[in-house]
PDB file of C-alpha atoms and ligand atoms in Angstrom:
ATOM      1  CA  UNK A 280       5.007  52.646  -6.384  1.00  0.00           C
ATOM      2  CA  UNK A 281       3.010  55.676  -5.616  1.00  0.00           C
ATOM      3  CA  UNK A 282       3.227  57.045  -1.450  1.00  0.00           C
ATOM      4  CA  UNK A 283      -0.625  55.975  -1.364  1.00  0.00           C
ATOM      5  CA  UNK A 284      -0.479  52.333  -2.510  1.00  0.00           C
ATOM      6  CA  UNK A 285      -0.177  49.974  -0.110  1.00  0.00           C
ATOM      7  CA  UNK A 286      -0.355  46.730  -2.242  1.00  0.00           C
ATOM      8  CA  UNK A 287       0.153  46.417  -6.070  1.00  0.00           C
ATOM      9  CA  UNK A 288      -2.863  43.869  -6.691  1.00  0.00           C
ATOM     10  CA  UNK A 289      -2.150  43.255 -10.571  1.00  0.00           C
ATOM     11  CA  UNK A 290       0.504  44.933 -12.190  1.00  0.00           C
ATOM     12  CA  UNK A 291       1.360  46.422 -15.485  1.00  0.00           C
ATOM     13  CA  UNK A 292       2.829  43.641 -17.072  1.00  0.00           C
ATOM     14  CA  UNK A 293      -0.304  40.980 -15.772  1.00  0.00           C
ATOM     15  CA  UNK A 294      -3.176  43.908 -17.034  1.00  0.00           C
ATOM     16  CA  UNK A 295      -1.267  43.798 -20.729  1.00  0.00           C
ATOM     17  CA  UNK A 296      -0.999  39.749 -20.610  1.00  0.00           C
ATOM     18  CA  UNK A 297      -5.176  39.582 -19.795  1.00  0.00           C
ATOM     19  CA  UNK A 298      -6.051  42.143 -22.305  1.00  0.00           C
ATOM     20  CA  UNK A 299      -3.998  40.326 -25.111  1.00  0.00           C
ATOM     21  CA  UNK A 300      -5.934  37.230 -23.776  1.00  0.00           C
ATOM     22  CA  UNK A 301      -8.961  38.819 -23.537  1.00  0.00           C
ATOM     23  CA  UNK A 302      -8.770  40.631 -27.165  1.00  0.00           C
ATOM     24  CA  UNK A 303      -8.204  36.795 -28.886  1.00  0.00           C
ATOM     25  CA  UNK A 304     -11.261  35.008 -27.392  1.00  0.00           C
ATOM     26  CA  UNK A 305     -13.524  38.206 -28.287  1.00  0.00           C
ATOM     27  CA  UNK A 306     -11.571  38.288 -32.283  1.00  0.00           C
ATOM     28  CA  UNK A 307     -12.562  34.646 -32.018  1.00  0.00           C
ATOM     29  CA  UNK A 308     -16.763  35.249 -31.007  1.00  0.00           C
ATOM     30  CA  UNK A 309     -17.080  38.345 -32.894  1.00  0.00           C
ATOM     31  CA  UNK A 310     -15.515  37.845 -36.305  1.00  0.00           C
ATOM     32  CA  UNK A 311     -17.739  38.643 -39.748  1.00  0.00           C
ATOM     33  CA  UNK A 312     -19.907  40.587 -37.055  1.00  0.00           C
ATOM     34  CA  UNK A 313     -20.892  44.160 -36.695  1.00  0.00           C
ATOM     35  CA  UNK A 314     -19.442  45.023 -33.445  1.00  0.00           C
ATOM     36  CA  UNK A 315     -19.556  47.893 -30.955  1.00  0.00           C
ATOM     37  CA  UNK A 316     -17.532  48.017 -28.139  1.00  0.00           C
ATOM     38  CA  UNK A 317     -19.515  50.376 -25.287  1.00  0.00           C
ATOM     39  CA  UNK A 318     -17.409  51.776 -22.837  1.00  0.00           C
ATOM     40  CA  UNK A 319     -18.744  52.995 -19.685  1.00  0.00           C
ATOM     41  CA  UNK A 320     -16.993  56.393 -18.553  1.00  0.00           C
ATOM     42  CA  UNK A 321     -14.789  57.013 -16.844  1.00  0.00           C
ATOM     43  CA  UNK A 322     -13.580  54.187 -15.285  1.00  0.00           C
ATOM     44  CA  UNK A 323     -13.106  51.584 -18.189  1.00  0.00           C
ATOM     45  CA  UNK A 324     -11.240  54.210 -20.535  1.00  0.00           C
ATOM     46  CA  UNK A 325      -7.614  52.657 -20.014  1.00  0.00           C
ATOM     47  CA  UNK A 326      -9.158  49.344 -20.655  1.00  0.00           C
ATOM     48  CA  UNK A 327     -11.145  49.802 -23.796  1.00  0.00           C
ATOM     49  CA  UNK A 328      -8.677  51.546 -25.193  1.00  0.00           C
ATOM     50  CA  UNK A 329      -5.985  48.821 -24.948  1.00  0.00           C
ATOM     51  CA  UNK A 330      -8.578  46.294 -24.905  1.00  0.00           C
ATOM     52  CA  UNK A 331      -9.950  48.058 -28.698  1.00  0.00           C
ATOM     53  CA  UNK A 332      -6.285  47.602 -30.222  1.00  0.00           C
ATOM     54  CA  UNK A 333      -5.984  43.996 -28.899  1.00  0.00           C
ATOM     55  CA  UNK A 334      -9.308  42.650 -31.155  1.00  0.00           C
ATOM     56  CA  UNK A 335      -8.389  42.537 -34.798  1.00  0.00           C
ATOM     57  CA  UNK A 336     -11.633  42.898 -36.161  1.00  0.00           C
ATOM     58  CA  UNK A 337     -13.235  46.131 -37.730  1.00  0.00           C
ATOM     59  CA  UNK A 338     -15.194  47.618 -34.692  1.00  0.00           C
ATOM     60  CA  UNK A 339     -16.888  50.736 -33.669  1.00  0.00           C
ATOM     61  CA  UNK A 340     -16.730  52.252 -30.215  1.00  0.00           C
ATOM     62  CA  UNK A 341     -19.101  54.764 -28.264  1.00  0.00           C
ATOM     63  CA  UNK A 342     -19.339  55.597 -24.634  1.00  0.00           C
ATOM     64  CA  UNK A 343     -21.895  55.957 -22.019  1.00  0.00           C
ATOM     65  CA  UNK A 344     -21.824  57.605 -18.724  1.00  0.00           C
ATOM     66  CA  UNK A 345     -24.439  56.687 -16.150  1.00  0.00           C
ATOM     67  CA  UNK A 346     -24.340  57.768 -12.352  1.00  0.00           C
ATOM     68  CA  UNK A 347     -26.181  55.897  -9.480  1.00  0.00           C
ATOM     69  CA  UNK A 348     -28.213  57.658  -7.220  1.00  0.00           C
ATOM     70  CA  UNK A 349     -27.856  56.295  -3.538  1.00  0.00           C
ATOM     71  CA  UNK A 350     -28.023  57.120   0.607  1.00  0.00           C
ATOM     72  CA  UNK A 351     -24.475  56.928   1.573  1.00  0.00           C
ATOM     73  CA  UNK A 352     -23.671  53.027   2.267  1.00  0.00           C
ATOM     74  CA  UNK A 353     -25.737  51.810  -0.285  1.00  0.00           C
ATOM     75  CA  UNK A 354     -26.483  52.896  -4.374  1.00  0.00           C
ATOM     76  CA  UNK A 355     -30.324  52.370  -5.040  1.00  0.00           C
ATOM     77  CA  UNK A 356     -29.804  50.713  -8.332  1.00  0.00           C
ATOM     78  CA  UNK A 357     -31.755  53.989  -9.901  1.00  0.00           C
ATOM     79  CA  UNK A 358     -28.981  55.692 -12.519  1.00  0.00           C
ATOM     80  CA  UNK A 359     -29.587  58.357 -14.429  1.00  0.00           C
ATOM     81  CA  UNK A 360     -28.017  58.163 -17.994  1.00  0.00           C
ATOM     82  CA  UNK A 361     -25.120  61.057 -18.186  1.00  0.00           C
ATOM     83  CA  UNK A 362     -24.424  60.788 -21.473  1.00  0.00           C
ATOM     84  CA  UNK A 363     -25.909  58.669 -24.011  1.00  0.00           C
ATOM     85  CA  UNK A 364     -25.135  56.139 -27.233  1.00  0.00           C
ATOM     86  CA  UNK A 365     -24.672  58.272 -30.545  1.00  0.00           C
ATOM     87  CA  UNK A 366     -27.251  56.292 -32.153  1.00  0.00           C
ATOM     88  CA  UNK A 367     -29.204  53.185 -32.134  1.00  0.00           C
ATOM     89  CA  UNK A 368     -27.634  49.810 -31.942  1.00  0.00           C
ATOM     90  CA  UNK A 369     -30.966  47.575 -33.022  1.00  0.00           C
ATOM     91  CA  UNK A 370     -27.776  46.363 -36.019  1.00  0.00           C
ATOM     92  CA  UNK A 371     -25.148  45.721 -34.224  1.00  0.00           C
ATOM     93  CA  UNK A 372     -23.606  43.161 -31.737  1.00  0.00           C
ATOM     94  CA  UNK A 373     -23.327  45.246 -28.610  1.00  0.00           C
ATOM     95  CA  UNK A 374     -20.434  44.141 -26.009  1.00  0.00           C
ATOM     96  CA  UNK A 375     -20.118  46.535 -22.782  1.00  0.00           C
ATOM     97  CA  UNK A 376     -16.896  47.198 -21.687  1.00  0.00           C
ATOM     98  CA  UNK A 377     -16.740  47.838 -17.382  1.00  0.00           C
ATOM     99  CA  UNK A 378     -14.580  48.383 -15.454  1.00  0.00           C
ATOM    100  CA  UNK A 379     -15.112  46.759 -12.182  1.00  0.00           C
ATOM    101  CA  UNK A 380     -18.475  44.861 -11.023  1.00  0.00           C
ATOM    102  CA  UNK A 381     -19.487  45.201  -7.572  1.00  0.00           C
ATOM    103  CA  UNK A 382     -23.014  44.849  -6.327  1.00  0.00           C
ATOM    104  CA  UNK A 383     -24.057  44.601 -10.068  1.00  0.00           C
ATOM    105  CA  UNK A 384     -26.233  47.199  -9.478  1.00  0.00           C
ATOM    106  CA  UNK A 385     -25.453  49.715 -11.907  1.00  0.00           C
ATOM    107  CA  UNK A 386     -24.542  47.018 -15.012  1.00  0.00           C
ATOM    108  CA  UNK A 387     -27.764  45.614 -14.246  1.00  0.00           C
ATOM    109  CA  UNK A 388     -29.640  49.077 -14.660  1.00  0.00           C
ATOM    110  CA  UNK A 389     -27.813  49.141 -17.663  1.00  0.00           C
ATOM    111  CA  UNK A 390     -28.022  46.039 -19.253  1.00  0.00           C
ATOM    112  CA  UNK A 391     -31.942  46.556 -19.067  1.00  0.00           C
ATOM    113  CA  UNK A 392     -32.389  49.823 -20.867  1.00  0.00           C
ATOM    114  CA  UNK A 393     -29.325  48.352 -23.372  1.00  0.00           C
ATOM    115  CA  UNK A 394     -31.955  44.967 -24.367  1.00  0.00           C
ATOM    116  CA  UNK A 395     -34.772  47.417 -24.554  1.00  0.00           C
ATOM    117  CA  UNK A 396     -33.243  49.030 -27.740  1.00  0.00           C
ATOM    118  CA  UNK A 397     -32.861  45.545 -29.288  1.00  0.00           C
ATOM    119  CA  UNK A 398     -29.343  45.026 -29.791  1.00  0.00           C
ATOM    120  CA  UNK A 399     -28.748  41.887 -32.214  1.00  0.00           C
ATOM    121  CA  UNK A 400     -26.988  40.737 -29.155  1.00  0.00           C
ATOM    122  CA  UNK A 401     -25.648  41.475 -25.774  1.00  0.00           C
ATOM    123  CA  UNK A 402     -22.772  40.371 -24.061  1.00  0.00           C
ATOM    124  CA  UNK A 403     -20.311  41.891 -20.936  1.00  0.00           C
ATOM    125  CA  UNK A 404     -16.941  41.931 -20.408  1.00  0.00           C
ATOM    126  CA  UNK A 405     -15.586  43.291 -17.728  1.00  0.00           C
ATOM    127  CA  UNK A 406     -11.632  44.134 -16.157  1.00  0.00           C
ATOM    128  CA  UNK A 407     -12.610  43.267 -12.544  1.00  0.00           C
ATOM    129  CA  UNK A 408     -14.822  41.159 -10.339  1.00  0.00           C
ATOM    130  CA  UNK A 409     -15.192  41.453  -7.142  1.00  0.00           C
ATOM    131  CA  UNK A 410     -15.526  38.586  -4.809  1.00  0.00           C
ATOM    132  CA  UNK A 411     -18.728  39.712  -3.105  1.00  0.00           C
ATOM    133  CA  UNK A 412     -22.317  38.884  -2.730  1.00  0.00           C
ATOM    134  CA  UNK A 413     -24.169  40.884  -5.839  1.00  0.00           C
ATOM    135  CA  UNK A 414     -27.086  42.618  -5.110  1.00  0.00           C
ATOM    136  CA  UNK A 415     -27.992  41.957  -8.615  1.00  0.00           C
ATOM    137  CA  UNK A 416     -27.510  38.927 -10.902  1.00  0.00           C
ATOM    138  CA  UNK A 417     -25.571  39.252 -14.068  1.00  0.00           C
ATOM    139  CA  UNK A 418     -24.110  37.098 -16.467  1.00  0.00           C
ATOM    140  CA  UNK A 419     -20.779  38.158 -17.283  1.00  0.00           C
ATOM    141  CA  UNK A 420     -19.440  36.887 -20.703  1.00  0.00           C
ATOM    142  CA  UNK A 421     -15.291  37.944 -20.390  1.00  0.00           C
ATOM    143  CA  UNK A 422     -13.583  38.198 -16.975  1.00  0.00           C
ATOM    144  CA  UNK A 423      -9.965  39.653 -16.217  1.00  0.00           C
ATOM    145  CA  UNK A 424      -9.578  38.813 -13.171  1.00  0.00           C
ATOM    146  CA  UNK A 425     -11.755  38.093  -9.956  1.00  0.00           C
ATOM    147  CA  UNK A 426     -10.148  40.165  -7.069  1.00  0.00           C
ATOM    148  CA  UNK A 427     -11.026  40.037  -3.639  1.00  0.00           C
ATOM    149  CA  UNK A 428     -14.062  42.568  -2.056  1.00  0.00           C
ATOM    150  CA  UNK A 429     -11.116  45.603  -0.999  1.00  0.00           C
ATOM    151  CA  UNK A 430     -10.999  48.857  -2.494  1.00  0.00           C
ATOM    152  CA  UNK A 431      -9.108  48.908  -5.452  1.00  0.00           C
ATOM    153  CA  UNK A 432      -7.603  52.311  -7.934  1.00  0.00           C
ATOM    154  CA  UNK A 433      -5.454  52.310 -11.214  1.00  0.00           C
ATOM    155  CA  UNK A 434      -5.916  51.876 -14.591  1.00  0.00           C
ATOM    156  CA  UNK A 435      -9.056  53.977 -14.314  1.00  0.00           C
ATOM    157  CA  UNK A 436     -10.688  53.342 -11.186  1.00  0.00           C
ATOM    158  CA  UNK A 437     -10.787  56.552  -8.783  1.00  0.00           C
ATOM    159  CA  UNK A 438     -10.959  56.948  -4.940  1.00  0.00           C
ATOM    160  CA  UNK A 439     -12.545  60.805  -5.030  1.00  0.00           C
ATOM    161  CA  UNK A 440     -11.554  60.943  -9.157  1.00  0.00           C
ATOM    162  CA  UNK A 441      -7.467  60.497  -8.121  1.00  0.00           C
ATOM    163  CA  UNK A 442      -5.694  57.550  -9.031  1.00  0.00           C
ATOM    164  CA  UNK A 443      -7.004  56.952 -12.654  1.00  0.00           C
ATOM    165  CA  UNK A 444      -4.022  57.047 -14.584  1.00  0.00           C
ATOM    166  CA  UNK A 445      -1.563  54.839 -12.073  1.00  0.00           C
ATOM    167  CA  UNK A 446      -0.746  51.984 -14.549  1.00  0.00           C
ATOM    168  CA  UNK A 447      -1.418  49.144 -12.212  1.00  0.00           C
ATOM    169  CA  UNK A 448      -4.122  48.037  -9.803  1.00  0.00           C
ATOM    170  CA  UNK A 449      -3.345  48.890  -6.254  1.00  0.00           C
ATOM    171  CA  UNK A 450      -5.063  48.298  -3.026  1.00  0.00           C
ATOM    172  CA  UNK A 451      -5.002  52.129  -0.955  1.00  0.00           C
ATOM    173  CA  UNK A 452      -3.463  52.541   2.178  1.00  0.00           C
ATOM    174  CA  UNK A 453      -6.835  52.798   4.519  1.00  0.00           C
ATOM    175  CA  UNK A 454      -4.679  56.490   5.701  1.00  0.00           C
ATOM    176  CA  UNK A 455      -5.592  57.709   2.479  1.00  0.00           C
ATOM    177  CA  UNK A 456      -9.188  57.467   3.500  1.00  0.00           C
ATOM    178  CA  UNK A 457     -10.855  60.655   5.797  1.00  0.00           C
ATOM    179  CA  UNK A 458     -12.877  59.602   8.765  1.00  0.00           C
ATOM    180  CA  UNK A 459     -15.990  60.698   7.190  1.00  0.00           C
ATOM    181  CA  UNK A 460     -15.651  59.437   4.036  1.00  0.00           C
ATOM    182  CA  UNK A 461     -14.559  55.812   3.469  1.00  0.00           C
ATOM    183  CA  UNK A 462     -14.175  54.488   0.242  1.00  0.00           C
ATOM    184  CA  UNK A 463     -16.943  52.195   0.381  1.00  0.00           C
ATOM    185  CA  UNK A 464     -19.255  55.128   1.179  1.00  0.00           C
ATOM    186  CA  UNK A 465     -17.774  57.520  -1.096  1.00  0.00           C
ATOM    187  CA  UNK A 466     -18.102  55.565  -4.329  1.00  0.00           C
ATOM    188  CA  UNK A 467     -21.587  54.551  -3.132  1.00  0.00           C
ATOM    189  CA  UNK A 468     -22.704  58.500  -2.526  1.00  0.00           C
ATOM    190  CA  UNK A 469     -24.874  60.243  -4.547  1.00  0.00           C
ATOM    191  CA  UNK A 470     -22.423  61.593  -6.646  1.00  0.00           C
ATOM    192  CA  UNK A 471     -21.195  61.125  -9.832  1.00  0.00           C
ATOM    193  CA  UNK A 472     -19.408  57.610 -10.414  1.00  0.00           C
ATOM    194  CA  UNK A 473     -17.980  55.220 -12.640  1.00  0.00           C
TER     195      UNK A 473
HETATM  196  P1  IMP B 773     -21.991  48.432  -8.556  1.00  0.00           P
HETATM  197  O1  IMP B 773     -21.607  47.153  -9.267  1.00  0.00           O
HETATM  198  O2  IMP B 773     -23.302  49.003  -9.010  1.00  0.00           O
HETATM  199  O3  IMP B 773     -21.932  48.302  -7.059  1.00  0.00           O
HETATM  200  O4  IMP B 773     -20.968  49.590  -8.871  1.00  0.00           O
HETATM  201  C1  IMP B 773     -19.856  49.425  -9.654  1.00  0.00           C
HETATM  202  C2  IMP B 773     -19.166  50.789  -9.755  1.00  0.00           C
HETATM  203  O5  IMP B 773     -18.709  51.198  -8.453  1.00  0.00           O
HETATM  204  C3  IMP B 773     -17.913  50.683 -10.603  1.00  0.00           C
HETATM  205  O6  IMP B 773     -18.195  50.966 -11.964  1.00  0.00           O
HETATM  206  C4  IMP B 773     -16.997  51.706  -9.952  1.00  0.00           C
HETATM  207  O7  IMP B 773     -17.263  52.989 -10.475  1.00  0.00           O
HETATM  208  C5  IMP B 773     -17.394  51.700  -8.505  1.00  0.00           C
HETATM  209  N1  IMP B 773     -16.494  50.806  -7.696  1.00  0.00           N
HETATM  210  C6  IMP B 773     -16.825  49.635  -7.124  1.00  0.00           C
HETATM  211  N2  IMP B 773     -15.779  49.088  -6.472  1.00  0.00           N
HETATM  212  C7  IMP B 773     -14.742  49.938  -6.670  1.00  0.00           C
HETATM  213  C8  IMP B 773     -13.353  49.910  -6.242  1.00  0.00           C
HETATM  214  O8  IMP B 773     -12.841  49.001  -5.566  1.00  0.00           O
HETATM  215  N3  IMP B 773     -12.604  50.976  -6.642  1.00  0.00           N
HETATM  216  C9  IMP B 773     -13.101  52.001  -7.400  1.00  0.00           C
HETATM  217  N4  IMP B 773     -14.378  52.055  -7.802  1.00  0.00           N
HETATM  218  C10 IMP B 773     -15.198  51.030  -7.445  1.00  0.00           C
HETATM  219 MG1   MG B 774     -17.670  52.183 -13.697  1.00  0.00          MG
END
């Protein structure tokens, strides 16, 4: 286990279990369909790209990269689009691919501008869910697991962009963190996230 980890949360073995899982009930809903996976950078990359060779159907992917503006406790829900879809998706059946959902507020930013280019459908699926009062409501169509409201890295989820590539999902010792900058204000700040 790395020096920073305090507390494996899900391991290897459980992530590769719930994305086999996951990859059967979404073969199941999307089969004769014209599907496009849409992973969010960077934080879902591990996952869609196990998740992608786990659902046996013909599918496309493309990726998006939004970042939330905020003060520093709290993002405003305003994102700004970082990088955008290679084309339109008014033909095809659209699932979003997240990493973790916290307030909701940036899926929920997203989700809006996603219907407003007519997808022939819309649905979510994402690794993580925090246990935690949303600021927004979604619906979320796939879950991996729901995880309790601490701050999590691994398998693509950063504290200050480090961590991403640890295989599991670990809970950070709270040393890690500066005085100044806590996790849940840095991921929350201004800067670029996801
Ligand atoms: P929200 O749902 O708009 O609050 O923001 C979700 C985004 O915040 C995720 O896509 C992550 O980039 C980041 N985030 C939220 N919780 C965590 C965590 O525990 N670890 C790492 N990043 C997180
Ligand atoms: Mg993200």
């Amino acid at each position: 286990m790395h020096q920073d980890i305090a507390e494996i949360l899900i391991s290897e073995q459980q992530l590769q279990a719930k994305v086999v899982e996951l990859g059967r009930l979404i073969k199941r809903d999307y089969e004769g369909k014209n599907l496009l996976l849409l992973g969010t950078l960077k934080g879902a990359v591990p996952f869609i790209a196990d998740l992608a060779r786990a659902i046996h159907l013909p599918l496309e992917l493309d990726y998006m990269a939004i970042s939330s503006y905020g003060n520093s406790t709290q993002s405003s829900g305003i994102v700004r689009i970082i990088k955008d879809l290679e084309g339109p998706i008014d033909q095809k059946h659209v699932l979003v691919i997240e990493d973790i959902i916290d307030s909701g507020q940036t899926l929920h930013y997203l989700v809006d501008l996603l219907r407003r280019r007519n997808p022939l459908s819309l649905r979510i699926c994402t690794l993580l869910d925090k246990e935690r009062e949303r600021v927004k409501q979604i619906e979320i169509d796939y879950t991996g697991f729901r995880i309790p409201d601490r701050f999590v890295v691994g398998y693509g989820l950063d504290y200050a962009q480090r961590y991403r590539n640890l295989p599991y999902i670990g809970i950070l010792k709270p040393s890690v963190y500066s005085e100044t900058a806590e996790p849940e204000k840095e991921h929350q700040s201004p800067a670029e996230r996801g």
